[in-house]
Coordinates of C-alpha atoms (C1' of nucleotides) in Angstrom, one line a residue:
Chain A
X1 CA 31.1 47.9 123.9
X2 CA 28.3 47.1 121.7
X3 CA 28.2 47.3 117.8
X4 CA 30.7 48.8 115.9
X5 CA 29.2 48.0 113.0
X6 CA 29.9 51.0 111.0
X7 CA 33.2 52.2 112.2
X8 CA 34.1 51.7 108.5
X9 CA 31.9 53.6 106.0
X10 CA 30.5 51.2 103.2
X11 CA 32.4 53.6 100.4
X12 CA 33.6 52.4 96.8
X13 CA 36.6 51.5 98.2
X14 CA 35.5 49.2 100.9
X15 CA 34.4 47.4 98.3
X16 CA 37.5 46.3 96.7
X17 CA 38.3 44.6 99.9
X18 CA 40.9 47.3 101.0
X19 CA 39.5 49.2 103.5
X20 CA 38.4 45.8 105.2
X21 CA 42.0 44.2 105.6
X22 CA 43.4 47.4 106.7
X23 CA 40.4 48.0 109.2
X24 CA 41.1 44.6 110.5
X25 CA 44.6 44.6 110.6
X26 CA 43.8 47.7 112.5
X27 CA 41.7 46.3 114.9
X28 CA 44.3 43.2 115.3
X29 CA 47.2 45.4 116.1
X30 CA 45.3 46.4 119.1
X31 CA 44.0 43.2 120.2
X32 CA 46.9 41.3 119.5
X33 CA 48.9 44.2 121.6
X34 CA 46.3 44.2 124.3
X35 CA 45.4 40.3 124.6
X36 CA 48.0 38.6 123.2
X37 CA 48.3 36.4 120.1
X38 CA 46.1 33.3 122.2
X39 CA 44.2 35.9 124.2
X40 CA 42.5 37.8 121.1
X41 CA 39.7 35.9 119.2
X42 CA 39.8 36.0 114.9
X43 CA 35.8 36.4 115.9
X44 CA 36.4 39.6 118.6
X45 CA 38.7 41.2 115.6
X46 CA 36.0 40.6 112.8
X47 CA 33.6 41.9 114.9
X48 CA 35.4 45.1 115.9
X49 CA 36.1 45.8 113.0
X50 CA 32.3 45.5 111.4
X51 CA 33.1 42.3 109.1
X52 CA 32.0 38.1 110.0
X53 CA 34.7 35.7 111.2
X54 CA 34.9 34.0 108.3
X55 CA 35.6 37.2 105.9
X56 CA 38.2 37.7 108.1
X57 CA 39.9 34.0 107.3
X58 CA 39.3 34.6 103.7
X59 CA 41.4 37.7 103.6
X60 CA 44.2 36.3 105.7
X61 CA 43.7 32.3 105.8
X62 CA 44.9 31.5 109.6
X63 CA 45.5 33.7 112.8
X64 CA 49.2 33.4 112.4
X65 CA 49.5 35.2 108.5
X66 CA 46.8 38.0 110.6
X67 CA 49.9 38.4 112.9
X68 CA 52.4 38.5 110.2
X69 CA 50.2 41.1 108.5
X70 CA 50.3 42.8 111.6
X71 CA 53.8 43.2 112.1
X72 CA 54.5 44.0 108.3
X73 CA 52.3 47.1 108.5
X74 CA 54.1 47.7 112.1
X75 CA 57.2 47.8 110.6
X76 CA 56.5 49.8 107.6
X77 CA 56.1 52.4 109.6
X78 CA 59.4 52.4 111.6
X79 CA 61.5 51.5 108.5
X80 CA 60.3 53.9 105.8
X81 CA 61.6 56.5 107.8
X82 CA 64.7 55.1 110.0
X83 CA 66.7 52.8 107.4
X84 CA 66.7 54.2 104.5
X85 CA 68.3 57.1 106.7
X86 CA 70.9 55.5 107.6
X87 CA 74.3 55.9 106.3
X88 CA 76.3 52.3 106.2
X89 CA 79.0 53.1 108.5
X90 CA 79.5 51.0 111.5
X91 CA 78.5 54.3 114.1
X92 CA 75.5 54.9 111.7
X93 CA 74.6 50.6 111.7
X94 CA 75.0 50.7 115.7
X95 CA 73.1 53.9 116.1
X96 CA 70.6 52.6 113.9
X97 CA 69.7 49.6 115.5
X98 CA 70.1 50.7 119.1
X99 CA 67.4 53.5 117.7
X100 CA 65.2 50.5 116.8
X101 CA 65.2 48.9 119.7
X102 CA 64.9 52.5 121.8
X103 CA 61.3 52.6 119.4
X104 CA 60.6 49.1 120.0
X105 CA 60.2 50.2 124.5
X106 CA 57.2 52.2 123.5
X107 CA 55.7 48.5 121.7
X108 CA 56.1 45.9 123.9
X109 CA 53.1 43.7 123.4
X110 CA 54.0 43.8 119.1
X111 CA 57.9 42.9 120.8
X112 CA 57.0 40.0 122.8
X113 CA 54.5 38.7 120.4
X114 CA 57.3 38.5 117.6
X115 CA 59.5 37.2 119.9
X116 CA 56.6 34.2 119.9
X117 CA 56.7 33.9 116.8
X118 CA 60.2 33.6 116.6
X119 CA 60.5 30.7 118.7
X120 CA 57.1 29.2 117.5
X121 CA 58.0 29.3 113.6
X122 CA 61.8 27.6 114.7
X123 CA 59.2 24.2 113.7
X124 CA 59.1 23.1 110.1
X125 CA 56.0 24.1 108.5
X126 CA 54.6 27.0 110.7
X127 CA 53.3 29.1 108.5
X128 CA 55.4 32.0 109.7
X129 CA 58.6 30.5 109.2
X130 CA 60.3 31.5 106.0
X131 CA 58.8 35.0 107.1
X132 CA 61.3 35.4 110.3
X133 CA 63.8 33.2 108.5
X134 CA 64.1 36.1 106.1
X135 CA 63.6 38.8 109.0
X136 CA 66.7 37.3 110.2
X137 CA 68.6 37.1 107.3
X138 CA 68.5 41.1 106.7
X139 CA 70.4 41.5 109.7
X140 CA 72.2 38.7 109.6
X141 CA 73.6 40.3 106.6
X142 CA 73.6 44.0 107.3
X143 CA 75.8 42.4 110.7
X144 CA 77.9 40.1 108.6
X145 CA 78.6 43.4 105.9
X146 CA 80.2 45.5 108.7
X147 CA 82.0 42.1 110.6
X148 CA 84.5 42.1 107.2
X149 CA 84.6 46.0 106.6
X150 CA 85.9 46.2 110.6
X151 CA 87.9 42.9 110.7
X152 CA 89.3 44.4 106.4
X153 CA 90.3 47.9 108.0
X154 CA 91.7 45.8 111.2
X155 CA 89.5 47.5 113.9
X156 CA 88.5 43.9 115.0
X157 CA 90.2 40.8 114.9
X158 CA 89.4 37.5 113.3
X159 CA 88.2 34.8 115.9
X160 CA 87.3 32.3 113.6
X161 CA 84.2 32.2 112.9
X162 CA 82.7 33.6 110.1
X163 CA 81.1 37.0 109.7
X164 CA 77.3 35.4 108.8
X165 CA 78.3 33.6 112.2
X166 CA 79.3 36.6 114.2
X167 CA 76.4 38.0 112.9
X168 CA 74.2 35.3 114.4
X169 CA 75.5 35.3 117.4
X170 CA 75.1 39.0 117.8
X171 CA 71.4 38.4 116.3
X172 CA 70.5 35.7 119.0
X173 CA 71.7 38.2 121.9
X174 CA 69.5 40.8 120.9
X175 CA 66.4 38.4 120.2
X176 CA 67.3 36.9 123.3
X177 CA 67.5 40.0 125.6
X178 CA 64.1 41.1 124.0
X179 CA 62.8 37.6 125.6
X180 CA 64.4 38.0 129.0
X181 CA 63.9 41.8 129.2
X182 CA 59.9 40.2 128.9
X183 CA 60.2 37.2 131.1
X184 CA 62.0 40.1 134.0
X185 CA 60.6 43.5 133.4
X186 CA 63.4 46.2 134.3
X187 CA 66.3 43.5 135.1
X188 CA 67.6 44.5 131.7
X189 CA 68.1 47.4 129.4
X190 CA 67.6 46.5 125.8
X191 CA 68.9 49.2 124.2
X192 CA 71.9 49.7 126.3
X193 CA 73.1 46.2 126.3
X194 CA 72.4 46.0 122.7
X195 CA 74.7 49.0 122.6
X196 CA 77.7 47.5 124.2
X197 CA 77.3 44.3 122.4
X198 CA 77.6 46.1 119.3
X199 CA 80.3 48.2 119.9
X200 CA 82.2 45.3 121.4
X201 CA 81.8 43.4 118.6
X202 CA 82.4 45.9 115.8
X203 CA 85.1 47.5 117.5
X204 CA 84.1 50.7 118.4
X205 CA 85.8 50.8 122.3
X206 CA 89.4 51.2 121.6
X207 CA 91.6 49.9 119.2
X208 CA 91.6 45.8 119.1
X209 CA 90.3 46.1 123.4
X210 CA 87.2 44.0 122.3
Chain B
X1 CA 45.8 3.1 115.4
X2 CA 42.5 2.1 117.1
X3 CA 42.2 1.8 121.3
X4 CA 44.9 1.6 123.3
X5 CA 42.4 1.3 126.2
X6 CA 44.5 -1.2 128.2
X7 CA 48.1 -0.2 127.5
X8 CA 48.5 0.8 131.3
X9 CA 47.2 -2.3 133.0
X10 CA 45.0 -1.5 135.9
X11 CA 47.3 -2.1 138.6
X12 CA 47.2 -1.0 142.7
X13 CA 49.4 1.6 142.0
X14 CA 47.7 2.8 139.2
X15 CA 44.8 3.7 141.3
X16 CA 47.2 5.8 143.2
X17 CA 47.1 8.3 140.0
X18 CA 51.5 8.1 139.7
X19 CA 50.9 5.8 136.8
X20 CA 48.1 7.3 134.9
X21 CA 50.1 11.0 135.5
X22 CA 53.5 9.5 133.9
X23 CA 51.4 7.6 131.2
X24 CA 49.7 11.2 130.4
X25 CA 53.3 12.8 130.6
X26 CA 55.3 10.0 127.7
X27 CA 52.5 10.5 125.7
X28 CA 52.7 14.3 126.0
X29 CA 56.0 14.3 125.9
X30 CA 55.9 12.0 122.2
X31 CA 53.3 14.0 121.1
X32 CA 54.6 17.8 121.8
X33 CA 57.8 16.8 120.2
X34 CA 56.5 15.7 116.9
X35 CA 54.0 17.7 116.5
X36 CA 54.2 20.8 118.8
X37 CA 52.5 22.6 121.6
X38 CA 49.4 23.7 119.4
X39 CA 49.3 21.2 116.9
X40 CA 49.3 18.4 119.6
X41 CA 45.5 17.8 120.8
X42 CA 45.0 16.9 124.8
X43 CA 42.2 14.8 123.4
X44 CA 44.6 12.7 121.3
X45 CA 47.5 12.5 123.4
X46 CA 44.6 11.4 126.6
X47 CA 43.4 8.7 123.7
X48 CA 46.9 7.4 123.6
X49 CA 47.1 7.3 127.6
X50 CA 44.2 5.2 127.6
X51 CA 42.7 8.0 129.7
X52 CA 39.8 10.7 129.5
X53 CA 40.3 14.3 128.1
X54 CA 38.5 15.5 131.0
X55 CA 41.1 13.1 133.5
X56 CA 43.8 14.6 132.1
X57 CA 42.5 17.7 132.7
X58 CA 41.9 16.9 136.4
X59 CA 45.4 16.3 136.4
X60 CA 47.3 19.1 134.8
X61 CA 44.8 21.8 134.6
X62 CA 45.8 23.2 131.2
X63 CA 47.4 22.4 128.1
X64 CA 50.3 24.4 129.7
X65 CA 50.5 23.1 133.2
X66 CA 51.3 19.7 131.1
X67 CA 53.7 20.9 129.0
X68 CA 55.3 22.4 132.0
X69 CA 55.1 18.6 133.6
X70 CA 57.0 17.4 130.4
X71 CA 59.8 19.8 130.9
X72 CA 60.5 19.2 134.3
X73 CA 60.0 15.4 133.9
X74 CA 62.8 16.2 131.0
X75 CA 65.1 18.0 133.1
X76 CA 65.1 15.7 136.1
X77 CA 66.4 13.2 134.2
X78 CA 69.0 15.2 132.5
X79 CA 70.1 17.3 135.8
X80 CA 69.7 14.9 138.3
X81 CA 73.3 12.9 136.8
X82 CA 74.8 15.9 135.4
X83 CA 74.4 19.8 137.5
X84 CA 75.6 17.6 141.2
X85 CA 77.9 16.3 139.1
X86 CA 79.5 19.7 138.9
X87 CA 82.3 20.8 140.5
X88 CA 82.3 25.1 141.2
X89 CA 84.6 26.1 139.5
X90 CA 84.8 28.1 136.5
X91 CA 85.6 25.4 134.0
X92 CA 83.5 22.9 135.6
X93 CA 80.6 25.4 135.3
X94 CA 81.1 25.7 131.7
X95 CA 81.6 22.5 130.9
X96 CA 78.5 21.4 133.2
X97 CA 76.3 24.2 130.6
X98 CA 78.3 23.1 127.4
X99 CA 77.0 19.3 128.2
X100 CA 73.5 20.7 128.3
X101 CA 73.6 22.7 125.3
X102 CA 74.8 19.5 123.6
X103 CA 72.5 16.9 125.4
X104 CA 69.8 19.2 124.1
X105 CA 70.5 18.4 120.6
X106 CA 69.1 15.0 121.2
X107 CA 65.9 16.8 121.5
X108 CA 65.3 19.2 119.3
X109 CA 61.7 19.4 119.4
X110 CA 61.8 19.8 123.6
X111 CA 64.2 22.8 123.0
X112 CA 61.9 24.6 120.6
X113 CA 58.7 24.2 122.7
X114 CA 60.8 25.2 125.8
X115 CA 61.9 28.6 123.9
X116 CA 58.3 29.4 122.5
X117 CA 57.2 29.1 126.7
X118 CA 60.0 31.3 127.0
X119 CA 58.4 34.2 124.6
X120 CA 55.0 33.5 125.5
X121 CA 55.6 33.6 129.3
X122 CA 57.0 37.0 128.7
X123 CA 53.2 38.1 128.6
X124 CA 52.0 39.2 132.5
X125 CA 49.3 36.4 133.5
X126 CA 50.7 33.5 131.7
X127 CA 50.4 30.1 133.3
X128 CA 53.7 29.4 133.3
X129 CA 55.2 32.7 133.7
X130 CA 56.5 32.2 137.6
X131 CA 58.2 28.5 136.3
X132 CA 59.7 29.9 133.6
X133 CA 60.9 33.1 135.2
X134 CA 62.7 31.0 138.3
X135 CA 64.3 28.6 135.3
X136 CA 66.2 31.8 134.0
X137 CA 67.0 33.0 137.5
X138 CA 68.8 29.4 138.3
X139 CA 71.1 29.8 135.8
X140 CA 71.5 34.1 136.0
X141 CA 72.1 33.3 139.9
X142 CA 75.3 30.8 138.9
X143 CA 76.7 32.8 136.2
X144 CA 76.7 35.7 138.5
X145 CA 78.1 34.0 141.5
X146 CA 81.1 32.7 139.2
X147 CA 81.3 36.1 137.6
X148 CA 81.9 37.8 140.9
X149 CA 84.5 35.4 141.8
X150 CA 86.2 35.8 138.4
X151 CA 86.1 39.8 139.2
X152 CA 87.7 39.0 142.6
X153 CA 90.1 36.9 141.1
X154 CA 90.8 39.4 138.6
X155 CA 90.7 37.0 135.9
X156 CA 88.1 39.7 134.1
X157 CA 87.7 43.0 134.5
X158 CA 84.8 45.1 135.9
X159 CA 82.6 46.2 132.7
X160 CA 80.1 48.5 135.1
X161 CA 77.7 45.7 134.6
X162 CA 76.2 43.9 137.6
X163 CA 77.1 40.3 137.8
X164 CA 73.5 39.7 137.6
X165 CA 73.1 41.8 134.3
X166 CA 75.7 40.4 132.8
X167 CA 74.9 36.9 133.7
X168 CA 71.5 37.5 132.1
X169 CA 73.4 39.0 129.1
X170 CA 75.2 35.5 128.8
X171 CA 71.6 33.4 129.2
X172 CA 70.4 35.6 126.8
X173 CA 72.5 34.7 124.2
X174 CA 72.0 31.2 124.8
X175 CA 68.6 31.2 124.6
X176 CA 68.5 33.3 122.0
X177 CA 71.2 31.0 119.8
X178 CA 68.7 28.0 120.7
X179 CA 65.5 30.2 118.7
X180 CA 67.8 31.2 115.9
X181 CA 69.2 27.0 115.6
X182 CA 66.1 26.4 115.2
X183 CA 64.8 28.6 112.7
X184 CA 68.4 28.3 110.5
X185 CA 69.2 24.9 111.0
X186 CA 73.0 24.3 110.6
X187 CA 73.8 27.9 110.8
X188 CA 74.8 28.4 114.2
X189 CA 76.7 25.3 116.4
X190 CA 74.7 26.2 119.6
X191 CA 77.5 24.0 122.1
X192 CA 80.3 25.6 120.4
X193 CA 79.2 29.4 120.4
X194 CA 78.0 29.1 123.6
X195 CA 81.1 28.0 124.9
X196 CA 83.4 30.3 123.3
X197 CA 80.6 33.0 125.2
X198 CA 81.6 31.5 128.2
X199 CA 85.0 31.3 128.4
X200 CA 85.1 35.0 126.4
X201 CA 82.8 36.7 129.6
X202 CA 84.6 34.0 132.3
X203 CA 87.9 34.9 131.3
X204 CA 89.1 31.3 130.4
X205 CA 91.0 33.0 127.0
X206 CA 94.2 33.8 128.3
X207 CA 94.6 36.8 130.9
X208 CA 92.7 39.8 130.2
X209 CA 92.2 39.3 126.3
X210 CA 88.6 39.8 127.0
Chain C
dG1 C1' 38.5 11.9 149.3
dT2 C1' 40.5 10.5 145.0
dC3 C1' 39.7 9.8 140.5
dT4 C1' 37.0 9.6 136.1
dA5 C1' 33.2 10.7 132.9
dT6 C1' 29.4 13.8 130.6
dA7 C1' 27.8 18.1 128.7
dG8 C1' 28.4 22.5 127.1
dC9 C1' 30.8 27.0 125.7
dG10 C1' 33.6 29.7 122.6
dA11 C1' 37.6 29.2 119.8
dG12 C1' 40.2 28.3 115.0
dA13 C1' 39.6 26.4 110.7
dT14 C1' 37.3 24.4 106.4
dA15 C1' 33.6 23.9 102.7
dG16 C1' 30.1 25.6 100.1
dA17 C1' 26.0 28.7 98.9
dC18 C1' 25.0 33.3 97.4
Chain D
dG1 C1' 33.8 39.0 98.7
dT2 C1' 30.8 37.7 102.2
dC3 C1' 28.2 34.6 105.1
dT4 C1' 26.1 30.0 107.0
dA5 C1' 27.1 25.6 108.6
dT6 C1' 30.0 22.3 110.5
dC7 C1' 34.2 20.2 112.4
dT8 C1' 37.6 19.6 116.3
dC9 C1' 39.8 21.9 119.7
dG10 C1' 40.9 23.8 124.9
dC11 C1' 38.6 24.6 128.8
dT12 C1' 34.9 24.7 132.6
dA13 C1' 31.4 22.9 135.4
dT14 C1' 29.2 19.3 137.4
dA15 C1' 28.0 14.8 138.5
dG16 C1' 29.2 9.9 139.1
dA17 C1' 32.4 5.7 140.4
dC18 C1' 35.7 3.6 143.5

DNA sequence: GTCTATAGCGAGATAGAC
DNA sequence: GTCTATCTCGCTATAGAC
């Protein structure tokens, strides 16, 4: 694998700086996938994708905000098309998710590395931290929205906690099956776990069974 | 801060290795806490032993391999009065886990570096991927042992989950609640949710309420 | 044999020249 | 916006001390 030197084409728009941070958030998506976050080198990327190591840190400062960028464009791509689709009803909410983490089987490398970061940004400071704090909080909410509709129209029943709480719980499992699913390939199935969980605790098996 | 070249005096046993190895492992221990896994330096935390970089290297091998020593240095303190402690029965098994989850408050920082192994092990080829895998299975093989005998009892009902799926369901959650504690401190109480898990999935709620 | 030290490689990150 | 130079880091290989 020698030079790739001019995989991108020097054009008008390379030179506003474009066409380099997509080529090497290209490039990064695979080795990221492929190596892992500690595995591929800032200096690899930059080279695959025709640029120096140190144009690379300019664009995106540290490895970690690379990642991010990573995962933004990654998720562009599923959510432009799958959540604006969906309807907010609770069947629509569960199918919706359960659909996500269906897509997320054919990504496992992008799954596990987020699940990383997860865990890594829980320190103060990380420079990926209010990034997944936020990534949280959308579900957290979307979760939370549909915990008082169901426990409003009586489908569920309140078990003290609060909704942003239920919601966090049901968060956690899902993060944490996405961990073990890693850690023991085929002892769990995401998507179908995720399923039940959600169903059980929006009360979609049978009236107040949950 | 200058040298601390003589804080481990030079003793007979010390030549032995033990007390060089546990001087290595406090320091780590300190150091991975306060200023975790990556931003701690084997060179620094060696300085502080009074020790080589390349002697602690002899020793552990990898950054990894002595993170993995801290853990298990951790845990044999905290298991070796509390798990034979443990009567089998269903409430002694919760409250054995509930004592954990709160014991692990005291250590924040341990928790968070044990959840980022967690994610990162979840990569094939990682250093600690075998450890970490037979940490999960510990606890998947006593939840599943006490969920057959709940089944038996019929204190829960049969969900057409194996005891072992839903066991790693239930250690799911709980790691999962310790990565979201730690991203959203104060959100979530990690003891408390993960007891009300347990007694929900162990049937300690009443008869059948699920 | 057990333990410790030296030297070097490639990595992430920073600073400054062009 | 890009590159050169430099820093410290994790890690390896190898040799030396007890």
């Amino acid at each position: 694998m020698p030079d790739r030197q001019d995989a991108v084409p020097r054009t008008k728009e390379y030179a506003t700086g474009r066409v380099t941070r997509r080529a090497i958030i290209a490039e990064a998506a695979e080795a990221f996938a492929e190596k892992g976050f500690h595995g591929a080198s800032l200096r690899g990327i930059a080279r695959e994708a025709g640029v120096d190591h140190a144009t690379l840190m300019h664009h995106f400062g540290n490895k970690t905000a690379l990642l991010l960028a990573v995962i933004e464009w990654h998720d562009a791509q599923d959510a432009a098309t799958s959540l604006p689709a969906m309807d907010f009803t609770v069947e629509g909410v569960v199918d919706a998710f359960v659909g996500v983490a269906e897509r997320n089987r054919a990504t496992p490398g992008l799954v596990q590395l987020l699940s990383t970061l997860s865990a890594e940004a829980g320190r103060e400071g990380h420079p990926a931290r209010a990034a997944l704090q936020q990534r949280h909080q959308v579900l957290v909410d979307v979760f939370a929205a549909i915990i008082r509709l169901r426990r409003d129209e009586g489908a569920v029943d309140d078990d003290g906690l609060s909704p942003e709480v239920h919601a966090a719980l049901i968060v956690s499992t899902w993060e944490g099956l996405q961990v073990y699913d890693a850690l023991h390939p085929g002892d769990v199935d995401v998507p179908e776990l995720l399923a039940r969980t959600l169903r059980r605790e929006l009360g979609l098996d049978g009236p107040l069974s949950g």
